[in-house]
Short mmCIF file of C-alpha atoms and ligand atoms in Angstrom, two decimals:
data_model
loop_
_atom_site.label_atom_id
_atom_site.label_comp_id
_atom_site.label_asym_id
_atom_site.label_seq_id
_atom_site.Cartn_x
_atom_site.Cartn_y
_atom_site.Cartn_z
CA UNK C 385 47.74 25.15 -12.45
CA UNK C 386 44.84 26.53 -11.00
CA UNK C 387 43.40 28.27 -13.96
CA UNK C 388 43.86 25.12 -15.54
CA UNK C 389 41.95 23.00 -12.74
CA UNK C 390 38.86 25.59 -12.58
CA UNK C 391 38.29 25.45 -16.52
CA UNK C 392 38.94 21.45 -16.40
CA UNK C 393 36.39 21.99 -13.93
CA UNK C 394 33.92 24.05 -15.65
CA UNK C 395 34.20 21.74 -18.60
CA UNK C 396 33.54 18.88 -16.60
CA UNK C 397 30.72 20.59 -14.84
CA UNK C 398 28.85 22.24 -17.62
CA UNK C 399 29.39 19.01 -19.57
CA UNK C 400 27.81 16.75 -16.97
CA UNK C 401 24.97 19.22 -16.64
CA UNK C 402 23.05 18.69 -20.13
CA UNK C 403 23.10 15.17 -19.81
CA UNK C 404 21.90 15.37 -16.10
CA UNK C 405 18.82 17.68 -17.33
CA UNK C 406 18.44 15.43 -20.40
CA UNK C 407 18.00 12.00 -18.11
CA UNK C 408 15.51 13.91 -16.16
CA UNK C 409 13.44 15.37 -18.89
CA UNK C 410 13.56 12.12 -20.79
CA UNK C 411 12.18 10.47 -17.43
CA UNK C 412 9.71 12.48 -17.36
CA UNK C 413 8.65 12.27 -20.39
CA UNK C 414 8.28 8.59 -20.19
CA UNK C 415 6.06 9.21 -16.69
CA UNK C 416 3.96 11.75 -18.80
CA UNK C 417 3.27 9.43 -21.20
CA UNK C 418 2.27 6.42 -18.95
CA UNK C 419 -0.10 8.57 -17.02
CA UNK C 420 -1.70 9.64 -20.04
CA UNK C 421 -2.26 6.23 -21.29
CA UNK C 422 -3.04 4.62 -17.78
CA UNK C 423 -5.11 7.34 -16.23
CA UNK C 424 -8.23 7.29 -18.68
CA UNK C 425 -8.50 4.00 -17.38
CA UNK C 426 -8.51 4.25 -13.91
CA UNK C 427 -11.67 5.35 -11.60
CA UNK C 428 -11.27 8.99 -10.36
CA UNK C 429 -7.61 8.99 -10.95
CA UNK C 430 -6.60 12.69 -12.99
CA UNK C 431 -3.58 13.31 -15.26
CA UNK C 432 -2.41 15.58 -12.36
CA UNK C 433 -3.08 12.92 -9.75
CA UNK C 434 -0.55 10.59 -11.49
CA UNK C 435 1.93 13.16 -12.43
CA UNK C 436 1.98 14.45 -8.86
CA UNK C 437 2.69 11.01 -7.95
CA UNK C 438 6.37 11.31 -8.45
CA UNK C 439 6.83 7.86 -9.52
CA UNK C 440 10.06 7.03 -11.41
CA UNK C 441 10.30 3.97 -14.15
CA UNK C 442 11.96 1.34 -11.82
CA UNK C 443 14.13 0.10 -15.32
CA UNK C 444 12.01 -3.02 -15.58
CA UNK C 445 9.27 -3.10 -18.58
CA UNK C 446 6.09 -5.17 -19.14
CA UNK C 447 6.01 -7.77 -21.67
CA UNK C 448 4.86 -5.32 -24.13
CA UNK C 449 7.46 -2.20 -23.05
CA UNK C 450 5.41 -0.43 -20.46
CA UNK C 451 7.77 0.70 -17.86
CA UNK C 452 7.01 -0.64 -14.26
CA UNK C 453 6.65 2.55 -11.72
CA UNK C 454 7.63 2.71 -8.65
CA UNK C 455 8.53 5.13 -5.64
CA UNK C 456 10.46 5.08 -2.47
CA UNK C 457 9.61 7.33 0.57
CA UNK C 458 11.71 9.02 3.05
CA UNK C 459 11.32 7.73 6.93
CA UNK C 460 11.68 9.92 9.90
CA UNK C 461 15.31 9.90 10.79
CA UNK C 462 14.25 8.75 14.22
CA UNK C 463 12.67 6.02 13.08
CA UNK C 464 16.10 4.16 13.45
CA UNK C 465 14.57 0.31 12.45
CA UNK C 466 11.52 1.31 10.31
CA UNK C 467 9.71 -1.38 8.91
CA UNK C 468 10.18 -1.92 5.19
CA UNK C 469 6.81 -2.16 3.27
CA UNK C 470 6.26 -3.65 -0.29
CA UNK C 471 2.61 -1.85 -1.23
CA UNK C 472 1.78 -3.21 -5.00
CA UNK C 473 -1.54 -2.69 -6.95
CA UNK C 474 -3.03 -4.12 -10.33
CA UNK C 475 -1.12 -7.39 -10.67
CA UNK C 476 -4.64 -8.28 -12.04
CA UNK C 477 -5.19 -5.55 -15.20
CA UNK C 478 -8.83 -5.44 -14.94
CA UNK C 479 -9.13 -4.74 -11.03
CA UNK C 480 -8.73 -1.21 -11.74
CA UNK C 481 -9.61 0.24 -8.33
CA UNK C 482 -6.57 -1.84 -6.80
CA UNK C 483 -4.02 0.86 -9.07
CA UNK C 484 -6.34 3.72 -8.59
CA UNK C 485 -6.41 3.49 -4.24
CA UNK C 486 -2.59 3.05 -4.31
CA UNK C 487 -2.77 6.53 -6.12
CA UNK C 488 -4.97 7.96 -3.50
CA UNK C 489 -2.93 6.86 -0.78
CA UNK C 490 0.55 7.92 -2.65
CA UNK C 491 -1.58 11.22 -2.60
CA UNK C 492 -1.90 11.14 0.94
CA UNK C 493 1.73 10.06 1.59
CA UNK C 494 2.66 13.26 0.04
CA UNK C 495 0.62 15.26 1.93
CA UNK C 496 2.27 13.88 5.15
CA UNK C 497 6.21 13.82 4.01
CA UNK C 498 8.50 11.61 6.05
CA UNK C 499 6.52 8.64 6.89
CA UNK C 500 6.88 6.08 9.57
CA UNK C 501 7.70 3.37 7.54
CA UNK C 502 10.07 2.35 4.57
CA UNK C 503 7.51 2.31 1.64
CA UNK C 504 8.43 1.14 -1.72
CA UNK C 505 5.10 1.37 -3.35
CA UNK C 506 4.32 0.49 -7.20
CA UNK C 507 0.75 0.59 -8.18
CA UNK C 508 0.48 -1.16 -11.39
CA UNK C 509 2.45 -4.25 -11.81
CA UNK C 510 0.21 -5.52 -14.89
CA UNK C 511 -0.01 -2.15 -17.20
CA UNK C 512 -0.68 -4.32 -20.06
CA UNK C 513 -3.48 -5.87 -18.75
CA UNK C 514 -4.98 -2.48 -17.93
CA UNK C 515 -4.56 -1.04 -21.35
CA UNK C 516 -5.37 -4.12 -23.32
CA UNK C 517 -8.41 -2.97 -25.10
CA UNK C 518 -10.90 -4.65 -22.84
CA UNK C 519 -8.85 -4.80 -19.46
CA UNK C 520 -7.54 -8.00 -18.49
CA UNK C 521 -6.64 -10.13 -15.66
CA UNK C 522 -3.73 -11.62 -16.91
CA UNK C 523 -0.61 -10.10 -18.65
CA UNK C 524 -0.26 -9.56 -22.48
CA UNK C 525 1.06 -13.02 -22.66
CA UNK C 526 -2.13 -14.39 -20.88
CA UNK C 527 -0.53 -15.26 -17.99
CA UNK C 528 -2.23 -14.88 -14.33
CA UNK C 529 0.99 -13.08 -12.65
CA UNK C 530 -0.19 -14.23 -9.28
CA UNK C 531 0.09 -17.61 -10.14
CA UNK C 532 3.64 -17.26 -11.43
CA UNK C 533 5.71 -17.34 -8.36
CA UNK C 534 8.04 -20.03 -7.66
CA UNK C 535 6.56 -21.49 -4.99
CA UNK C 536 8.45 -24.59 -4.51
CA UNK C 537 5.48 -27.25 -5.99
CA UNK C 538 5.15 -24.89 -8.86
CA UNK C 539 5.79 -27.69 -11.73
CA UNK C 540 3.90 -30.54 -10.05
CA UNK C 541 0.97 -28.22 -8.87
CA UNK C 542 0.36 -24.99 -10.80
CA UNK C 543 -0.57 -26.80 -14.29
CA UNK C 544 -2.53 -29.41 -12.35
CA UNK C 545 -4.20 -26.83 -10.40
CA UNK C 546 -4.80 -25.05 -13.13
CA UNK C 547 -6.47 -27.59 -15.47
CA UNK C 548 -8.28 -29.57 -12.73
CA UNK C 549 -9.64 -27.31 -10.62
CA UNK C 550 -10.21 -23.99 -12.85
CA UNK C 551 -11.21 -26.16 -15.90
CA UNK C 552 -8.24 -24.47 -17.62
CA UNK C 553 -9.71 -21.28 -17.24
CA UNK C 554 -7.69 -18.63 -19.26
CA UNK C 555 -7.69 -15.94 -16.66
CA UNK C 556 -6.12 -18.58 -14.27
CA UNK C 557 -3.25 -19.88 -16.48
CA UNK C 558 -0.16 -19.71 -14.33
CA UNK C 559 2.50 -19.77 -17.13
CA UNK C 560 4.97 -22.45 -18.62
CA UNK C 561 7.10 -22.05 -15.87
CA UNK C 562 7.92 -19.71 -12.31
CA UNK C 563 8.51 -16.39 -13.10
CA UNK C 564 8.45 -16.39 -16.99
CA UNK C 565 7.13 -12.81 -17.02
CA UNK C 566 8.89 -9.46 -16.60
CA UNK C 567 5.90 -8.51 -14.56
CA UNK C 568 6.56 -11.01 -11.97
CA UNK C 569 10.32 -11.27 -12.19
CA UNK C 570 10.48 -7.60 -11.29
CA UNK C 571 8.14 -8.50 -8.25
CA UNK C 572 10.41 -11.12 -7.00
CA UNK C 573 13.43 -9.57 -7.80
CA UNK C 574 12.21 -5.97 -5.55
CA UNK C 575 11.38 -8.37 -2.50
CA UNK C 576 14.86 -9.64 -2.97
CA UNK C 577 16.80 -6.38 -3.24
CA UNK C 578 14.25 -4.43 -0.95
CA UNK C 579 13.84 -7.32 1.72
CA UNK C 580 10.36 -5.96 3.22
CA UNK C 581 9.31 -6.90 6.30
CA UNK C 582 5.74 -7.22 4.96
CA UNK C 583 4.00 -7.01 1.60
CA UNK C 584 0.48 -5.26 1.08
CA UNK C 585 -1.31 -6.49 -2.26
CA UNK C 586 -4.35 -4.36 -3.46
CA UNK C 587 -6.91 -6.63 -5.40
CA UNK C 588 -10.80 -6.52 -6.02
CA UNK C 589 -13.60 -7.25 -5.69
CA UNK C 590 -14.18 -9.76 -2.70
CA UNK C 591 -14.46 -7.22 -0.26
CA UNK C 592 -12.31 -8.83 2.24
CA UNK C 593 -8.85 -9.18 3.62
CA UNK C 594 -6.53 -11.91 3.82
CA UNK C 595 -2.90 -12.98 5.16
CA UNK C 596 -0.48 -15.38 4.44
CA UNK C 597 2.45 -15.56 6.39
CA UNK C 598 3.76 -15.22 9.96
CA UNK C 599 1.61 -12.39 11.49
CA UNK C 600 -1.20 -11.86 13.65
CA UNK C 601 -4.24 -11.21 10.88
CA UNK C 602 -6.10 -7.75 11.12
CA UNK C 603 -9.66 -7.78 12.38
CA UNK C 604 -10.70 -5.11 10.00
CA UNK C 605 -9.42 -2.70 8.05
CA UNK C 606 -12.47 0.46 7.01
CA UNK C 607 -15.55 -1.84 6.25
CA UNK C 608 -13.04 -4.87 5.18
CA UNK C 609 -12.91 -7.55 7.42
CA UNK C 610 -10.57 -10.57 7.53
CA UNK C 611 -11.83 -13.77 5.81
CA UNK C 612 -9.72 -16.09 4.12
CA UNK C 613 -9.31 -16.57 0.41
CA UNK C 614 -7.52 -19.61 -0.02
CA UNK C 615 -3.75 -19.98 -0.86
CA UNK C 616 -2.86 -21.29 -4.70
CA UNK C 617 -0.14 -22.73 -6.51
CA UNK C 618 2.09 -19.56 -7.76
CA UNK C 619 0.45 -17.05 -5.68
CA UNK C 620 2.58 -13.92 -4.18
CA UNK C 621 0.65 -14.84 -0.76
CA UNK C 622 1.75 -18.56 -1.02
CA UNK C 623 5.47 -17.77 -2.23
CA UNK C 624 5.89 -14.97 -0.10
CA UNK C 625 3.80 -15.57 3.08
CA UNK C 626 4.46 -19.31 3.36
CA UNK C 627 7.82 -19.93 2.05
CA UNK C 628 9.61 -16.70 2.14
CA UNK C 629 8.12 -15.80 5.59
CA UNK C 630 7.17 -12.33 4.78
CA UNK C 631 3.83 -11.59 5.58
CA UNK C 632 1.64 -10.91 2.59
CA UNK C 633 -1.68 -9.17 3.58
CA UNK C 634 -3.95 -8.61 0.51
CA UNK C 635 -6.66 -6.04 0.39
CA UNK C 636 -9.75 -7.26 -1.52
CA UNK C 637 -11.91 -4.07 -2.23
CA UNK C 638 -15.44 -4.45 -2.89
CA UNK C 639 -16.01 -3.73 -6.54
CA UNK C 640 -12.99 -3.68 -9.17
CA UNK C 641 -14.58 -0.44 -11.19
CA UNK C 642 -16.12 1.62 -8.55
CA UNK C 643 -14.04 3.41 -5.67
CA UNK C 644 -14.99 3.12 -2.08
CA UNK C 645 -15.84 6.51 -0.88
CA UNK C 646 -12.86 9.11 0.33
CA UNK C 647 -13.43 8.25 3.82
CA UNK C 648 -13.06 4.62 3.29
CA UNK C 649 -9.85 5.16 1.42
CA UNK C 650 -8.73 6.72 4.22
CA UNK C 651 -9.87 4.70 7.02
CA UNK C 652 -8.63 1.64 4.94
CA UNK C 653 -4.99 3.44 4.82
CA UNK C 654 -4.76 4.23 8.59
CA UNK C 655 -6.06 1.14 9.79
CA UNK C 656 -3.44 -0.50 7.42
CA UNK C 657 -0.95 1.77 9.27
CA UNK C 658 -2.02 0.65 12.94
CA UNK C 659 -1.96 -3.15 11.97
CA UNK C 660 1.72 -2.90 10.47
CA UNK C 661 2.69 -0.89 13.42
CA UNK C 662 1.50 -3.38 16.12
CA UNK C 663 1.96 -6.82 14.28
CA UNK C 664 4.54 -6.68 11.97
CA UNK C 665 8.31 -7.33 12.81
CA UNK C 666 11.73 -6.17 11.46
CA UNK C 667 13.04 -9.38 10.16
CA UNK C 668 16.61 -9.99 10.76
CA UNK C 669 18.75 -9.09 7.64
ZN1 ZN U 253 -6.89 -10.16 -7.98
#
């Protein structure tokens, strides 16, 4: 009986190993292929920077089938009620620094190991926009993902705003209905499942900070000062900040193509963490 159990265990165990190995290698191939495509489009991010960021496919894909990559970081176990932070970049595909800077922050998180906050990081929400022959703000279906979130006024206001205020600017088309796009749907679902206490969304090129929702605005991160950009029907700040009461801190880097210098990238990172520590409260779940 013992012999039988042992051999059964061996068969099961040995049988499971190649499956696991295959899954891991399939995953690393997906990440490798993704990195090979996106890094030539990004300023100051090498193929190794991308591979070393240890992102994994979230399971969701863009309209054209590009994986949406993400990474969760372990919290220092002494931080019993760590604040949960969702950090996203590149919701607009032509704002290249907004993805590249998140890669730089991923590298510094990797160096420090365990974190003060519970981070979920997704550096590129709109891969199809970044990878278009000429990078686009909108996704592959021509939708501005940052106008596609289900604010209560969406049906009445989003298309009307687009037609009247933007004169039907194709770069700001909100879509036919809210969360019609796989990329905005993933952000929407991730907010529901991860339950962040704060969302940091990186954009360019206005060179300011903005905040929607219940928190004290920061004065400055590095050289970036607080200065309201505005509230739009269907934007992430409007949806999460104003209506879900999850503060959304928008970082608008000063250039879409040229990176800030390394000191400034680190200063923004440190100031951001100080602001979270002092101004963001753990939400009741
Ligand atoms: Zn943007």
